[in-house]
Amino acid sequence: MEHRKVLCPVDMTHEGDGAAAEAANLARALGAELLLVHVMGEPTLALGDPMLTGEVTSFALPQLSEEYRNELARRLDQMGEDLRATGLPVSTMLLRGAPDEAIVSTADSEHVDLIVMATHGRRGLSHLLLGSVAERVVRAAKVPVMTLKLN
């Protein structure tokens, strides 16, 4: 299969940045375009202690939302610029929604041939509570997904 577009979700962590570097190397070797995506959540303030009261109240912070989006967009664009400077065709997209659903939907709508993403390798309680975005993407994607465990 000839890959023409590689999608790499980045979460602005060390692991996500490492996955972007690996995806860039792979896209370059395949002569493909790299699509970097970040799925943002809404900044919230949580009050309460679930261990003591069993309750947490969350408040969206709309006044921070635009600043947050602008900062994420700036960081994502900078990642793209850094890779474009090496001669690689790169595009970026800042998405909203559930990360796994946004990644799979974008892969479909952008006609992506391959998804390359980091996995945090959570185990135990954190995996049970947080789940794995990578695992859900692997299950739902219509294209191959390469997961990278980077430390």
mmCIF file with all atom_site columns, N, CA and C in Angstrom, residues 22-56:
data_model
loop_
_atom_site.group_PDB
_atom_site.id
_atom_site.type_symbol
_atom_site.label_atom_id
_atom_site.label_alt_id
_atom_site.label_comp_id
_atom_site.label_asym_id
_atom_site.label_entity_id
_atom_site.label_seq_id
_atom_site.pdbx_PDB_ins_code
_atom_site.Cartn_x
_atom_site.Cartn_y
_atom_site.Cartn_z
_atom_site.occupancy
_atom_site.B_iso_or_equiv
_atom_site.pdbx_formal_charge
_atom_site.auth_seq_id
_atom_site.auth_comp_id
_atom_site.auth_asym_id
_atom_site.auth_atom_id
_atom_site.pdbx_PDB_model_num
ATOM 1   N N  . GLU A 1 22 ? 8.795   10.742 14.859 1.00 0.00 ? 22 GLU A N  1
ATOM 2   C CA . GLU A 1 22 ? 8.794   9.425  14.197 1.00 0.00 ? 22 GLU A CA 1
ATOM 3   C C  . GLU A 1 22 ? 7.856   9.427  12.988 1.00 0.00 ? 22 GLU A C  1
ATOM 4   N N  . ALA A 1 23 ? 6.684   10.053 13.130 1.00 0.00 ? 23 ALA A N  1
ATOM 5   C CA . ALA A 1 23 ? 5.738   10.132 12.015 1.00 0.00 ? 23 ALA A CA 1
ATOM 6   C C  . ALA A 1 23 ? 6.337   10.939 10.868 1.00 0.00 ? 23 ALA A C  1
ATOM 7   N N  . ALA A 1 24 ? 7.073   11.998 11.201 1.00 0.00 ? 24 ALA A N  1
ATOM 8   C CA . ALA A 1 24 ? 7.729   12.807 10.166 1.00 0.00 ? 24 ALA A CA 1
ATOM 9   C C  . ALA A 1 24 ? 8.765   11.977 9.421  1.00 0.00 ? 24 ALA A C  1
ATOM 10  N N  . ASN A 1 25 ? 9.547   11.209 10.152 1.00 0.00 ? 25 ASN A N  1
ATOM 11  C CA . ASN A 1 25 ? 10.543  10.342 9.499  1.00 0.00 ? 25 ASN A CA 1
ATOM 12  C C  . ASN A 1 25 ? 9.873   9.341  8.568  1.00 0.00 ? 25 ASN A C  1
ATOM 13  N N  . LEU A 1 26 ? 8.777   8.753  9.032  1.00 0.00 ? 26 LEU A N  1
ATOM 14  C CA . LEU A 1 26 ? 8.056   7.771  8.229  1.00 0.00 ? 26 LEU A CA 1
ATOM 15  C C  . LEU A 1 26 ? 7.432   8.444  6.998  1.00 0.00 ? 26 LEU A C  1
ATOM 16  N N  . ALA A 1 27 ? 6.799   9.598  7.185  1.00 0.00 ? 27 ALA A N  1
ATOM 17  C CA . ALA A 1 27 ? 6.191   10.309 6.059  1.00 0.00 ? 27 ALA A CA 1
ATOM 18  C C  . ALA A 1 27 ? 7.248   10.676 5.024  1.00 0.00 ? 27 ALA A C  1
ATOM 19  N N  . ARG A 1 28 ? 8.397   11.126 5.496  1.00 0.00 ? 28 ARG A N  1
ATOM 20  C CA . ARG A 1 28 ? 9.495   11.479 4.579  1.00 0.00 ? 28 ARG A CA 1
ATOM 21  C C  . ARG A 1 28 ? 9.933   10.251 3.787  1.00 0.00 ? 28 ARG A C  1
ATOM 22  N N  . ALA A 1 29 ? 10.085  9.113  4.455  1.00 0.00 ? 29 ALA A N  1
ATOM 23  C CA . ALA A 1 29 ? 10.527  7.884  3.779  1.00 0.00 ? 29 ALA A CA 1
ATOM 24  C C  . ALA A 1 29 ? 9.483   7.397  2.763  1.00 0.00 ? 29 ALA A C  1
ATOM 25  N N  . LEU A 1 30 ? 8.208   7.661  3.061  1.00 0.00 ? 30 LEU A N  1
ATOM 26  C CA . LEU A 1 30 ? 7.136   7.218  2.170  1.00 0.00 ? 30 LEU A CA 1
ATOM 27  C C  . LEU A 1 30 ? 6.780   8.249  1.105  1.00 0.00 ? 30 LEU A C  1
ATOM 28  N N  . GLY A 1 31 ? 7.375   9.428  1.186  1.00 0.00 ? 31 GLY A N  1
ATOM 29  C CA . GLY A 1 31 ? 7.013   10.501 0.268  1.00 0.00 ? 31 GLY A CA 1
ATOM 30  C C  . GLY A 1 31 ? 5.592   10.987 0.514  1.00 0.00 ? 31 GLY A C  1
ATOM 31  N N  . ALA A 1 32 ? 5.190   11.000 1.775  1.00 0.00 ? 32 ALA A N  1
ATOM 32  C CA . ALA A 1 32 ? 3.820   11.354 2.142  1.00 0.00 ? 32 ALA A CA 1
ATOM 33  C C  . ALA A 1 32 ? 3.762   12.713 2.811  1.00 0.00 ? 32 ALA A C  1
ATOM 34  N N  . GLU A 1 33 ? 2.575   13.285 2.831  1.00 0.00 ? 33 GLU A N  1
ATOM 35  C CA . GLU A 1 33 ? 2.302   14.499 3.602  1.00 0.00 ? 33 GLU A CA 1
ATOM 36  C C  . GLU A 1 33 ? 2.033   14.080 5.046  1.00 0.00 ? 33 GLU A C  1
ATOM 37  N N  . LEU A 1 34 ? 2.420   14.929 5.986  1.00 0.00 ? 34 LEU A N  1
ATOM 38  C CA . LEU A 1 34 ? 2.148   14.687 7.401  1.00 0.00 ? 34 LEU A CA 1
ATOM 39  C C  . LEU A 1 34 ? 1.054   15.643 7.851  1.00 0.00 ? 34 LEU A C  1
ATOM 40  N N  . LEU A 1 35 ? 0.043   15.102 8.498  1.00 0.00 ? 35 LEU A N  1
ATOM 41  C CA . LEU A 1 35 ? -1.038  15.902 9.077  1.00 0.00 ? 35 LEU A CA 1
ATOM 42  C C  . LEU A 1 35 ? -0.932  15.782 10.597 1.00 0.00 ? 35 LEU A C  1
ATOM 43  N N  . LEU A 1 36 ? -0.555  16.881 11.256 1.00 0.00 ? 36 LEU A N  1
ATOM 44  C CA . LEU A 1 36 ? -0.485  16.920 12.714 1.00 0.00 ? 36 LEU A CA 1
ATOM 45  C C  . LEU A 1 36 ? -1.822  17.430 13.237 1.00 0.00 ? 36 LEU A C  1
ATOM 46  N N  . VAL A 1 37 ? -2.410  16.709 14.190 1.00 0.00 ? 37 VAL A N  1
ATOM 47  C CA . VAL A 1 37 ? -3.665  17.148 14.785 1.00 0.00 ? 37 VAL A CA 1
ATOM 48  C C  . VAL A 1 37 ? -3.533  17.160 16.303 1.00 0.00 ? 37 VAL A C  1
ATOM 49  N N  . HIS A 1 38 ? -4.230  18.106 16.896 1.00 0.00 ? 38 HIS A N  1
ATOM 50  C CA . HIS A 1 38 ? -4.351  18.128 18.356 1.00 0.00 ? 38 HIS A CA 1
ATOM 51  C C  . HIS A 1 38 ? -5.826  18.281 18.673 1.00 0.00 ? 38 HIS A C  1
ATOM 52  N N  . VAL A 1 39 ? -6.314  17.441 19.580 1.00 0.00 ? 39 VAL A N  1
ATOM 53  C CA . VAL A 1 39 ? -7.708  17.514 20.000 1.00 0.00 ? 39 VAL A CA 1
ATOM 54  C C  . VAL A 1 39 ? -7.739  18.203 21.352 1.00 0.00 ? 39 VAL A C  1
ATOM 55  N N  . MET A 1 40 ? -8.352  19.373 21.382 1.00 0.00 ? 40 MET A N  1
ATOM 56  C CA . MET A 1 40 ? -8.372  20.135 22.629 1.00 0.00 ? 40 MET A CA 1
ATOM 57  C C  . MET A 1 40 ? -9.652  19.906 23.400 1.00 0.00 ? 40 MET A C  1
ATOM 58  N N  . GLY A 1 41 ? -9.504  19.951 24.713 1.00 0.00 ? 41 GLY A N  1
ATOM 59  C CA . GLY A 1 41 ? -10.653 19.936 25.600 1.00 0.00 ? 41 GLY A CA 1
ATOM 60  C C  . GLY A 1 41 ? -10.909 21.350 26.067 1.00 0.00 ? 41 GLY A C  1
ATOM 61  N N  . GLU A 1 42 ? -11.943 21.534 26.815 1.00 0.00 ? 42 GLU A N  1
ATOM 62  C CA . GLU A 1 42 ? -12.252 22.848 27.364 1.00 0.00 ? 42 GLU A CA 1
ATOM 63  C C  . GLU A 1 42 ? -11.550 23.000 28.702 1.00 0.00 ? 42 GLU A C  1
ATOM 64  N N  . PRO A 1 43 ? -10.921 24.153 28.948 1.00 0.00 ? 43 PRO A N  1
ATOM 65  C CA . PRO A 1 43 ? -10.343 24.370 30.264 1.00 0.00 ? 43 PRO A CA 1
ATOM 66  C C  . PRO A 1 43 ? -11.462 24.424 31.299 1.00 0.00 ? 43 PRO A C  1
ATOM 67  N N  . THR A 1 44 ? -11.283 23.679 32.384 1.00 0.00 ? 44 THR A N  1
ATOM 68  C CA . THR A 1 44 ? -12.296 23.636 33.428 1.00 0.00 ? 44 THR A CA 1
ATOM 69  C C  . THR A 1 44 ? -11.655 23.809 34.789 1.00 0.00 ? 44 THR A C  1
ATOM 70  N N  . LEU A 1 45 ? -12.483 24.167 35.741 1.00 0.00 ? 45 LEU A N  1
ATOM 71  C CA . LEU A 1 45 ? -12.082 24.254 37.130 1.00 0.00 ? 45 LEU A CA 1
ATOM 72  C C  . LEU A 1 45 ? -12.914 23.225 37.878 1.00 0.00 ? 45 LEU A C  1
ATOM 73  N N  . ALA A 1 46 ? -12.255 22.304 38.563 1.00 0.00 ? 46 ALA A N  1
ATOM 74  C CA . ALA A 1 46 ? -12.963 21.267 39.313 1.00 0.00 ? 46 ALA A CA 1
ATOM 75  C C  . ALA A 1 46 ? -12.840 21.567 40.798 1.00 0.00 ? 46 ALA A C  1
ATOM 76  N N  . LEU A 1 47 ? -13.974 21.500 41.487 1.00 0.00 ? 47 LEU A N  1
ATOM 77  C CA . LEU A 1 47 ? -14.001 21.721 42.922 1.00 0.00 ? 47 LEU A CA 1
ATOM 78  C C  . LEU A 1 47 ? -14.571 20.488 43.600 1.00 0.00 ? 47 LEU A C  1
ATOM 79  N N  . GLY A 1 48 ? -14.019 20.143 44.734 1.00 0.00 ? 48 GLY A N  1
ATOM 80  C CA . GLY A 1 48 ? -14.500 18.993 45.487 1.00 0.00 ? 48 GLY A CA 1
ATOM 81  C C  . GLY A 1 48 ? -13.436 17.936 45.570 1.00 0.00 ? 48 GLY A C  1
ATOM 82  N N  . ASP A 1 49 ? -13.708 16.935 46.336 1.00 0.00 ? 49 ASP A N  1
ATOM 83  C CA . ASP A 1 49 ? -12.773 15.828 46.519 1.00 0.00 ? 49 ASP A CA 1
ATOM 84  C C  . ASP A 1 49 ? -13.539 14.522 46.385 1.00 0.00 ? 49 ASP A C  1
ATOM 85  N N  . PRO A 1 50 ? -13.371 13.825 45.248 1.00 0.00 ? 50 PRO A N  1
ATOM 86  C CA . PRO A 1 50 ? -14.146 12.601 45.040 1.00 0.00 ? 50 PRO A CA 1
ATOM 87  C C  . PRO A 1 50 ? -13.833 11.524 46.070 1.00 0.00 ? 50 PRO A C  1
ATOM 88  N N  . MET A 1 51 ? -12.655 11.563 46.679 1.00 0.00 ? 51 MET A N  1
ATOM 89  C CA . MET A 1 51 ? -12.298 10.560 47.676 1.00 0.00 ? 51 MET A CA 1
ATOM 90  C C  . MET A 1 51 ? -13.031 10.817 48.998 1.00 0.00 ? 51 MET A C  1
ATOM 91  N N  . LEU A 1 52 ? -13.300 12.078 49.311 1.00 0.00 ? 52 LEU A N  1
ATOM 92  C CA . LEU A 1 52 ? -13.962 12.409 50.575 1.00 0.00 ? 52 LEU A CA 1
ATOM 93  C C  . LEU A 1 52 ? -15.480 12.462 50.436 1.00 0.00 ? 52 LEU A C  1
ATOM 94  N N  . THR A 1 53 ? -15.955 13.182 49.437 1.00 0.00 ? 53 THR A N  1
ATOM 95  C CA . THR A 1 53 ? -17.390 13.403 49.319 1.00 0.00 ? 53 THR A CA 1
ATOM 96  C C  . THR A 1 53 ? -18.034 12.595 48.204 1.00 0.00 ? 53 THR A C  1
ATOM 97  N N  . GLY A 1 54 ? -17.214 12.075 47.302 1.00 0.00 ? 54 GLY A N  1
ATOM 98  C CA . GLY A 1 54 ? -17.767 11.363 46.151 1.00 0.00 ? 54 GLY A CA 1
ATOM 99  C C  . GLY A 1 54 ? -18.289 12.291 45.081 1.00 0.00 ? 54 GLY A C  1
ATOM 100 N N  . GLU A 1 55 ? -18.085 13.594 45.273 1.00 0.00 ? 55 GLU A N  1
ATOM 101 C CA . GLU A 1 55 ? -18.610 14.559 44.311 1.00 0.00 ? 55 GLU A CA 1
ATOM 102 C C  . GLU A 1 55 ? -17.527 15.520 43.836 1.00 0.00 ? 55 GLU A C  1
ATOM 103 N N  . VAL A 1 56 ? -17.627 15.887 42.585 1.00 0.00 ? 56 VAL A N  1
ATOM 104 C CA . VAL A 1 56 ? -16.773 16.920 42.009 1.00 0.00 ? 56 VAL A CA 1
ATOM 105 C C  . VAL A 1 56 ? -17.667 17.787 41.145 1.00 0.00 ? 56 VAL A C  1
#
